[in-house]
C-alpha positions as a Markdown table, in Angstrom:
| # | Residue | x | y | z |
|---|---|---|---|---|
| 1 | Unk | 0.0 | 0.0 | 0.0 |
| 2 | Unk | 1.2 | 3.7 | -1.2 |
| 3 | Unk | 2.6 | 5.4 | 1.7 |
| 4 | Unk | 0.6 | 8.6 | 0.4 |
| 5 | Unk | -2.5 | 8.3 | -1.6 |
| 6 | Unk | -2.8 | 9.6 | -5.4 |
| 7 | Unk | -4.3 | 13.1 | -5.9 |
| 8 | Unk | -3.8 | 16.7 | -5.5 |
| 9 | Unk | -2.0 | 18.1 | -2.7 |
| 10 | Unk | -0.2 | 21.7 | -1.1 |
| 11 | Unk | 3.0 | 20.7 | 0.2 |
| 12 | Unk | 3.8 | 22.4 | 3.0 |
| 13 | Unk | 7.0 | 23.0 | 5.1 |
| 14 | Unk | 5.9 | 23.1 | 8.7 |
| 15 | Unk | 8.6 | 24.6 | 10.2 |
| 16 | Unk | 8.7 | 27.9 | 8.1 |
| 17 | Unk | 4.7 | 27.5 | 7.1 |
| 18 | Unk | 5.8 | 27.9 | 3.2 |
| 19 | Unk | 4.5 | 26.0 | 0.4 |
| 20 | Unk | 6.3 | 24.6 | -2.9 |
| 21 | Unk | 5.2 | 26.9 | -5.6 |
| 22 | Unk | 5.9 | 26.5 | -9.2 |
| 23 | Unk | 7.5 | 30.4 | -9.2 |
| 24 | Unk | 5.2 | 32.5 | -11.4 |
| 25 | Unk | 3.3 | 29.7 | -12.6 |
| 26 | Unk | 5.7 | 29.4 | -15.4 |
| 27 | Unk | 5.4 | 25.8 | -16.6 |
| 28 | Unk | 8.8 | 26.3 | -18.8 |
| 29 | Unk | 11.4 | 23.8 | -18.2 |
| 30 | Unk | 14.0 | 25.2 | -15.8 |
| 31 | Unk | 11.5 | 27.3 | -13.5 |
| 32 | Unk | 12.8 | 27.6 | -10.2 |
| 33 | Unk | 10.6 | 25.8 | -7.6 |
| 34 | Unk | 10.6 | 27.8 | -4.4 |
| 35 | Unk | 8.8 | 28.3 | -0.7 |
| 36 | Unk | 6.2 | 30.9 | -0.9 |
| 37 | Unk | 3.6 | 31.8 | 1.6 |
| 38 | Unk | 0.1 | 30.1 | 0.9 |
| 39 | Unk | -2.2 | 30.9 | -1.5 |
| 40 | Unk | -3.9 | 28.3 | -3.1 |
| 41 | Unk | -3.2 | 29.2 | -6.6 |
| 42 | Unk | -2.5 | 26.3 | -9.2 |
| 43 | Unk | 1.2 | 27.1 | -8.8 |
| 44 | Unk | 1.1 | 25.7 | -5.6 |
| 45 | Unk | -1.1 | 22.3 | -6.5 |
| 46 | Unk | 0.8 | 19.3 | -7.1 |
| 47 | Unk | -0.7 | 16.0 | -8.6 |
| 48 | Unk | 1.2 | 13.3 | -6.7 |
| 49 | Unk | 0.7 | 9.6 | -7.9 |
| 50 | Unk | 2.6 | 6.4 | -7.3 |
| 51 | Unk | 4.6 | 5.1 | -9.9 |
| 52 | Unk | 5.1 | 1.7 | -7.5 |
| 53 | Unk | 2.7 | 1.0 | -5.1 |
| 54 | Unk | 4.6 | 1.7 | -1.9 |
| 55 | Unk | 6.7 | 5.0 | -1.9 |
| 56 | Unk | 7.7 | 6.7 | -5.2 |
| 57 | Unk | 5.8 | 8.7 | -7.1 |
| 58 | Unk | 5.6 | 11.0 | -9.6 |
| 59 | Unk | 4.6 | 15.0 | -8.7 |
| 60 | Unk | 3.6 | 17.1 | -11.4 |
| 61 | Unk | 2.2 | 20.7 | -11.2 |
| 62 | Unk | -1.0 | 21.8 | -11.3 |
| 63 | Unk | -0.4 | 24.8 | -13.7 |
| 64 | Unk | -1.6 | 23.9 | -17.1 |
| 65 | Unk | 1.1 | 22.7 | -19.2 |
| 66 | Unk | 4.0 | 19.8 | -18.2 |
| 67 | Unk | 6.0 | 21.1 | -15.5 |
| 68 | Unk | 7.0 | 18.1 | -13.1 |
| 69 | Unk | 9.3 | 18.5 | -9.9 |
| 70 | Unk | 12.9 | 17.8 | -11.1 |
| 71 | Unk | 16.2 | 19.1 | -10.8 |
| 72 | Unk | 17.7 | 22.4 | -12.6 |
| 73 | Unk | 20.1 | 22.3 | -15.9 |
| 74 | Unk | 22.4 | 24.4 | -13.8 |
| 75 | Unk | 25.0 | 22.4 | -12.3 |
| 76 | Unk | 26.1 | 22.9 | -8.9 |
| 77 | Unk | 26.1 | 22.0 | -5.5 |
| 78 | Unk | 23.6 | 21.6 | -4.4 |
| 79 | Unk | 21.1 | 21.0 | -7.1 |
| 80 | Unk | 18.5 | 23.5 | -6.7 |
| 81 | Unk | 14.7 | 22.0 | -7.4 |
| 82 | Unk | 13.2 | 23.1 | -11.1 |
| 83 | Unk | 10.5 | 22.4 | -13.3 |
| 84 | Unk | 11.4 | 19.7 | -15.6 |
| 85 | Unk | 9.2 | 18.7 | -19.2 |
| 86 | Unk | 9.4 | 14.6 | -18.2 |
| 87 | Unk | 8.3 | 13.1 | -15.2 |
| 88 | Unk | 11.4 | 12.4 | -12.3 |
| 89 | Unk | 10.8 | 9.8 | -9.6 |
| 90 | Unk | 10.6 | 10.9 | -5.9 |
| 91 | Unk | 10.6 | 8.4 | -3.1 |
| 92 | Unk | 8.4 | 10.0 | -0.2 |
| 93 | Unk | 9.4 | 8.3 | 3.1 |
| 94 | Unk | 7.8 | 9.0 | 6.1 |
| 95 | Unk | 9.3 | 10.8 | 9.2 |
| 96 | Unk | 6.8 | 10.9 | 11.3 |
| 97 | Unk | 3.9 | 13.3 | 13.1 |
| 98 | Unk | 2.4 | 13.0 | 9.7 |
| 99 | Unk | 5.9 | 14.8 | 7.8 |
| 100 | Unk | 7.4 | 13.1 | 4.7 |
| 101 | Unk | 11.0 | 13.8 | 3.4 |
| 102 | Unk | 11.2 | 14.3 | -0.6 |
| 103 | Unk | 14.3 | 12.1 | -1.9 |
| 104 | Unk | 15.9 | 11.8 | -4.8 |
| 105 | Unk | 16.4 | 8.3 | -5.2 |
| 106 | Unk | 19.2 | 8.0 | -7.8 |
| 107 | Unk | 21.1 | 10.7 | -5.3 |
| 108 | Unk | 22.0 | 11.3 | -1.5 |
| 109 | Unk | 19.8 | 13.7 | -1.3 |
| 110 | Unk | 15.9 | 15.3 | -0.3 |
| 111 | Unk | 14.1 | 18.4 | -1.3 |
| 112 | Unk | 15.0 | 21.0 | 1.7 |
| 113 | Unk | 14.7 | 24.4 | 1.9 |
| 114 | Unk | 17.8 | 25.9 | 2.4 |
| 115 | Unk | 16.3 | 29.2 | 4.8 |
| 116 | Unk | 13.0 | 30.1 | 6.1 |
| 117 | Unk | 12.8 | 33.6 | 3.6 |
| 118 | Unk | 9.9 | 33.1 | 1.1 |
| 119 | Unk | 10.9 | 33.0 | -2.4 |
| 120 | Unk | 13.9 | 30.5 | -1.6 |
| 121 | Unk | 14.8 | 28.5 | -4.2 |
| 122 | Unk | 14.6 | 24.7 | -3.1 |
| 123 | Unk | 17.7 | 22.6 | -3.1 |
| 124 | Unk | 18.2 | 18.8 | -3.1 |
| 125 | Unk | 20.8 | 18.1 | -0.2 |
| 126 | Unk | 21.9 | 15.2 | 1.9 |
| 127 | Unk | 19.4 | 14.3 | 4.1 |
| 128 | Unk | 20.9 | 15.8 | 7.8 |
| 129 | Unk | 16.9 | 15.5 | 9.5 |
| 130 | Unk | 16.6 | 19.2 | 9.6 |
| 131 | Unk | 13.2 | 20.6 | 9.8 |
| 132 | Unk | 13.9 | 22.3 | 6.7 |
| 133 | Unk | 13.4 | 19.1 | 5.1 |
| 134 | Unk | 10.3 | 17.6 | 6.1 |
| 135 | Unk | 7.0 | 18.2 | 4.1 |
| 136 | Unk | 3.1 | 17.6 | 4.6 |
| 137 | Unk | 1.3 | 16.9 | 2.2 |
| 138 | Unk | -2.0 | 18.8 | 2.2 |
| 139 | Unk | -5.2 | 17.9 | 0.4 |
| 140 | Unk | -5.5 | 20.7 | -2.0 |
């Protein structure tokens, strides 16, 4: 049984009360995904849906359009969270007090935000179990 049921969620970080937001609800590859303050809008709706039964899954934007969570073109370290054209598998793990961690499974890393200021780019970083990393999934 799927660790988190299919549908359409607002992921939330509790410790800073921001949301992943598809950053001007531009669907383009390469869109920075950040931490905003709720608002509800599509840009902040994400489809989640198993690709395995038990804990990865796909999570593609609400915004019309193909914009998927992935990571950036840029290069560094660490990767910084963008939109991406083709669907990337995410492994969402429990970590208790109903809180997932986001990890890239073909990498030492989970989606974190790197600092509680809204409009933060997220990064994928090696998983330290920093409130900055954790995530509830809301029903949208």
């Amino acid at each position: 049984m799927a660790v988190l049921p299919d549908g359409e969620y607002l992921i939330k970080n509790p410790e800073t009360d921001l949301y992943i937001d598809l950053f001007n609800g531009s669907p383009e590859h390469n869109t920075p995904i950040v931490g905003l303050p709720l608002t509800k809008e599509p840009n902040q709706k994400w489809k989640v849906s198993t690709t395995n039964g038990i804990n990865e899954f796909i999570i593609k934007s609400s915004v019309s359009g193909e914009a998927f969570l992935g990571l950036s073109v840029i290069r560094i370290f660490p990767p910084r969270i963008a939109a991406e054209p083709i669907p990337v598998r995410w492994s969402i793990e429990p970590v208790g007090d109903g809180q997932y961690r986001i990890a890239f499974p073909f990498a030492d890393g989970v989606v974190s935000l790197p600092e509680a200021r809204p409009g933060t780019q997220l990064f994928n970083e090696p998983f330290h179990g920093s409130p900055m990393q954790f995530w509830q999934f809301v029903q949208a």
